[in-house]
Amino acid sequence: DVQLQASGGGLVQAGGSLRLSCIASGFTFDDYAIGWFRQAPGKEREGVSCFNKGDSSTYIGASVKGRFTISSDNAKNTVYLQMNNLKPEDTAVYYCATVAALSDSDCIGGRYWGQGTLVTVSS
């Protein structure tokens, strides 16, 4: 079975940092592109950052560019989202998921999703 287990969320003050982790099982990053998505209260879910190991393509959302970094540890089958200089508008539930489509301008979630981890940024 394909499973994604996200963790690392929490409460942080504006300007602080968090690192989210997503452990994948049942597949490797050779099989699927993977990414982070978020959904804030009352808003649509959006792609935050995604990558495809196969062709090294990467997407980073405009609102987080320069502050968030996606990375992976293939030996641990884990993908990370390092979030620096957090802002109150980054408050959301963050999900890791496989990716259905990835380009410079967008990232669309695919078939498999983790359970989400809540990030709350206080002002």
PDB file of C-alpha atoms in Angstrom:
ATOM      1  CA  ASP A   1       0.000   0.000   0.000  1.00  0.00           C
ATOM      2  CA  VAL A   2       1.097   3.540  -0.738  1.00  0.00           C
ATOM      3  CA  GLN A   3       1.153   5.698   2.363  1.00  0.00           C
ATOM      4  CA  LEU A   4       2.348   9.185   3.167  1.00  0.00           C
ATOM      5  CA  GLN A   5       2.920  10.276   6.755  1.00  0.00           C
ATOM      6  CA  ALA A   6       3.387  13.985   7.329  1.00  0.00           C
ATOM      7  CA  SER A   7       4.631  15.529  10.550  1.00  0.00           C
ATOM      8  CA  GLY A   8       6.370  18.586  11.928  1.00  0.00           C
ATOM      9  CA  GLY A   9       3.579  21.128  12.115  1.00  0.00           C
ATOM     10  CA  GLY A  10       2.973  23.301  15.129  1.00  0.00           C
ATOM     11  CA  LEU A  11       2.563  26.798  16.470  1.00  0.00           C
ATOM     12  CA  VAL A  12       5.294  29.300  15.681  1.00  0.00           C
ATOM     13  CA  GLN A  13       5.642  33.053  15.852  1.00  0.00           C
ATOM     14  CA  ALA A  14       5.958  35.125  12.715  1.00  0.00           C
ATOM     15  CA  GLY A  15       9.529  35.105  11.505  1.00  0.00           C
ATOM     16  CA  GLY A  16      10.165  31.642  12.887  1.00  0.00           C
ATOM     17  CA  SER A  17      10.936  28.374  11.149  1.00  0.00           C
ATOM     18  CA  LEU A  18       9.549  24.862  10.937  1.00  0.00           C
ATOM     19  CA  ARG A  19      10.565  21.763   9.025  1.00  0.00           C
ATOM     20  CA  LEU A  20       7.869  19.408   7.816  1.00  0.00           C
ATOM     21  CA  SER A  21       8.662  15.785   7.053  1.00  0.00           C
ATOM     22  CA  CYS A  22       6.796  13.290   4.926  1.00  0.00           C
ATOM     23  CA  ILE A  23       7.713   9.619   5.031  1.00  0.00           C
ATOM     24  CA  ALA A  24       6.625   7.666   1.992  1.00  0.00           C
ATOM     25  CA  SER A  25       6.025   3.936   1.958  1.00  0.00           C
ATOM     26  CA  GLY A  26       4.934   1.596  -0.779  1.00  0.00           C
ATOM     27  CA  PHE A  27       6.720   3.585  -3.472  1.00  0.00           C
ATOM     28  CA  THR A  28       9.934   5.511  -4.095  1.00  0.00           C
ATOM     29  CA  PHE A  29      10.585   8.923  -5.569  1.00  0.00           C
ATOM     30  CA  ASP A  30      11.613   7.159  -8.761  1.00  0.00           C
ATOM     31  CA  ASP A  31       7.978   6.164  -9.171  1.00  0.00           C
ATOM     32  CA  TYR A  32       6.179   9.411  -8.417  1.00  0.00           C
ATOM     33  CA  ALA A  33       6.830  13.105  -8.281  1.00  0.00           C
ATOM     34  CA  ILE A  34       5.960  14.393  -4.830  1.00  0.00           C
ATOM     35  CA  GLY A  35       5.071  17.700  -3.310  1.00  0.00           C
ATOM     36  CA  TRP A  36       3.655  19.780  -0.519  1.00  0.00           C
ATOM     37  CA  PHE A  37       0.243  21.421  -0.657  1.00  0.00           C
ATOM     38  CA  ARG A  38      -1.659  23.527   1.814  1.00  0.00           C
ATOM     39  CA  GLN A  39      -5.179  24.589   2.562  1.00  0.00           C
ATOM     40  CA  ALA A  40      -5.968  27.581   4.709  1.00  0.00           C
ATOM     41  CA  PRO A  41      -9.391  28.062   6.321  1.00  0.00           C
ATOM     42  CA  GLY A  42     -11.891  29.224   3.734  1.00  0.00           C
ATOM     43  CA  LYS A  43      -9.427  28.942   0.862  1.00  0.00           C
ATOM     44  CA  GLU A  44      -8.754  26.461  -1.885  1.00  0.00           C
ATOM     45  CA  ARG A  45      -5.908  24.031  -1.608  1.00  0.00           C
ATOM     46  CA  GLU A  46      -2.748  25.209  -3.356  1.00  0.00           C
ATOM     47  CA  GLY A  47       0.553  23.733  -4.364  1.00  0.00           C
ATOM     48  CA  VAL A  48       3.449  24.945  -2.235  1.00  0.00           C
ATOM     49  CA  SER A  49       6.462  23.109  -3.632  1.00  0.00           C
ATOM     50  CA  CYS A  50       6.926  19.962  -5.667  1.00  0.00           C
ATOM     51  CA  PHE A  51       9.712  18.065  -7.347  1.00  0.00           C
ATOM     52  CA  ASN A  52      10.208  15.269  -9.811  1.00  0.00           C
ATOM     53  CA  LYS A  53      13.331  13.250  -9.208  1.00  0.00           C
ATOM     54  CA  GLY A  54      13.139  11.770 -12.688  1.00  0.00           C
ATOM     55  CA  ASP A  55      13.768  15.010 -14.566  1.00  0.00           C
ATOM     56  CA  SER A  56      14.863  17.204 -11.645  1.00  0.00           C
ATOM     57  CA  SER A  57      11.982  19.601 -12.255  1.00  0.00           C
ATOM     58  CA  THR A  58      10.856  21.676  -9.330  1.00  0.00           C
ATOM     59  CA  TYR A  59       7.929  23.959  -8.591  1.00  0.00           C
ATOM     60  CA  ILE A  60       7.926  26.575  -5.869  1.00  0.00           C
ATOM     61  CA  GLY A  61       4.909  28.772  -5.258  1.00  0.00           C
ATOM     62  CA  ALA A  62       5.325  32.503  -5.678  1.00  0.00           C
ATOM     63  CA  SER A  63       4.117  33.269  -2.169  1.00  0.00           C
ATOM     64  CA  VAL A  64       6.792  31.082  -0.562  1.00  0.00           C
ATOM     65  CA  LYS A  65       9.696  31.553  -2.955  1.00  0.00           C
ATOM     66  CA  GLY A  66      12.849  32.495  -1.109  1.00  0.00           C
ATOM     67  CA  ARG A  67      11.434  31.265   2.211  1.00  0.00           C
ATOM     68  CA  PHE A  68      10.510  27.598   1.695  1.00  0.00           C
ATOM     69  CA  THR A  69      12.740  24.819   0.375  1.00  0.00           C
ATOM     70  CA  ILE A  70      11.787  21.295  -0.632  1.00  0.00           C
ATOM     71  CA  SER A  71      14.332  18.512  -0.284  1.00  0.00           C
ATOM     72  CA  SER A  72      14.469  14.766  -0.004  1.00  0.00           C
ATOM     73  CA  ASP A  73      16.443  11.980   1.600  1.00  0.00           C
ATOM     74  CA  ASN A  74      16.086   9.075  -0.792  1.00  0.00           C
ATOM     75  CA  ALA A  75      17.663   6.627   1.646  1.00  0.00           C
ATOM     76  CA  LYS A  76      14.907   7.436   4.136  1.00  0.00           C
ATOM     77  CA  ASN A  77      12.224   7.852   1.452  1.00  0.00           C
ATOM     78  CA  THR A  78      11.394  11.149   3.100  1.00  0.00           C
ATOM     79  CA  VAL A  79      10.657  14.565   1.657  1.00  0.00           C
ATOM     80  CA  TYR A  80      11.042  17.734   3.695  1.00  0.00           C
ATOM     81  CA  LEU A  81       9.709  21.251   3.548  1.00  0.00           C
ATOM     82  CA  GLN A  82      11.952  23.740   5.306  1.00  0.00           C
ATOM     83  CA  MET A  83       9.906  26.839   6.071  1.00  0.00           C
ATOM     84  CA  ASN A  84      11.724  29.990   7.127  1.00  0.00           C
ATOM     85  CA  ASN A  85      10.523  33.510   7.867  1.00  0.00           C
ATOM     86  CA  LEU A  86       7.002  32.229   8.404  1.00  0.00           C
ATOM     87  CA  LYS A  87       4.123  34.660   8.079  1.00  0.00           C
ATOM     88  CA  PRO A  88       0.594  34.515   9.509  1.00  0.00           C
ATOM     89  CA  GLU A  89      -0.713  33.932   5.990  1.00  0.00           C
ATOM     90  CA  ASP A  90       1.239  30.650   5.911  1.00  0.00           C
ATOM     91  CA  THR A  91      -1.196  29.269   8.487  1.00  0.00           C
ATOM     92  CA  ALA A  92      -2.775  26.176   6.936  1.00  0.00           C
ATOM     93  CA  VAL A  93      -2.982  22.427   6.984  1.00  0.00           C
ATOM     94  CA  TYR A  94      -0.028  21.149   4.988  1.00  0.00           C
ATOM     95  CA  TYR A  95      -0.256  17.926   3.027  1.00  0.00           C
ATOM     96  CA  CYS A  96       2.285  15.874   1.194  1.00  0.00           C
ATOM     97  CA  ALA A  97       1.056  14.074  -1.866  1.00  0.00           C
ATOM     98  CA  THR A  98       2.104  12.461  -5.070  1.00  0.00           C
ATOM     99  CA  VAL A  99       1.957  14.807  -8.032  1.00  0.00           C
ATOM    100  CA  ALA A 100      -0.153  14.450 -11.134  1.00  0.00           C
ATOM    101  CA  ALA A 101       1.292  17.401 -13.036  1.00  0.00           C
ATOM    102  CA  LEU A 102       4.281  19.646 -12.455  1.00  0.00           C
ATOM    103  CA  SER A 103       5.456  22.733 -14.312  1.00  0.00           C
ATOM    104  CA  ASP A 104       7.216  25.992 -13.593  1.00  0.00           C
ATOM    105  CA  SER A 105       3.885  27.626 -12.918  1.00  0.00           C
ATOM    106  CA  ASP A 106       1.847  24.986 -11.129  1.00  0.00           C
ATOM    107  CA  CYS A 107       1.773  21.707  -9.285  1.00  0.00           C
ATOM    108  CA  ILE A 108      -1.311  19.486  -9.193  1.00  0.00           C
ATOM    109  CA  GLY A 109      -1.791  16.856  -6.548  1.00  0.00           C
ATOM    110  CA  GLY A 110      -2.131  13.266  -7.613  1.00  0.00           C
ATOM    111  CA  ARG A 111      -3.653  10.091  -6.317  1.00  0.00           C
ATOM    112  CA  TYR A 112      -2.032   9.640  -2.910  1.00  0.00           C
ATOM    113  CA  TRP A 113      -2.263  12.073  -0.003  1.00  0.00           C
ATOM    114  CA  GLY A 114      -0.969  12.143   3.535  1.00  0.00           C
ATOM    115  CA  GLN A 115      -3.158  13.079   6.480  1.00  0.00           C
ATOM    116  CA  GLY A 116      -2.001  16.693   6.815  1.00  0.00           C
ATOM    117  CA  THR A 117      -0.173  18.571   9.525  1.00  0.00           C
ATOM    118  CA  LEU A 118      -1.342  21.907  10.911  1.00  0.00           C
ATOM    119  CA  VAL A 119       0.948  24.925  10.830  1.00  0.00           C
ATOM    120  CA  THR A 120      -0.180  27.970  12.789  1.00  0.00           C
ATOM    121  CA  VAL A 121       1.802  31.193  12.586  1.00  0.00           C
ATOM    122  CA  SER A 122       0.990  33.839  15.168  1.00  0.00           C
ATOM    123  CA  SER A 123       1.588  37.529  14.574  1.00  0.00           C
TER     124      SER A 123
END
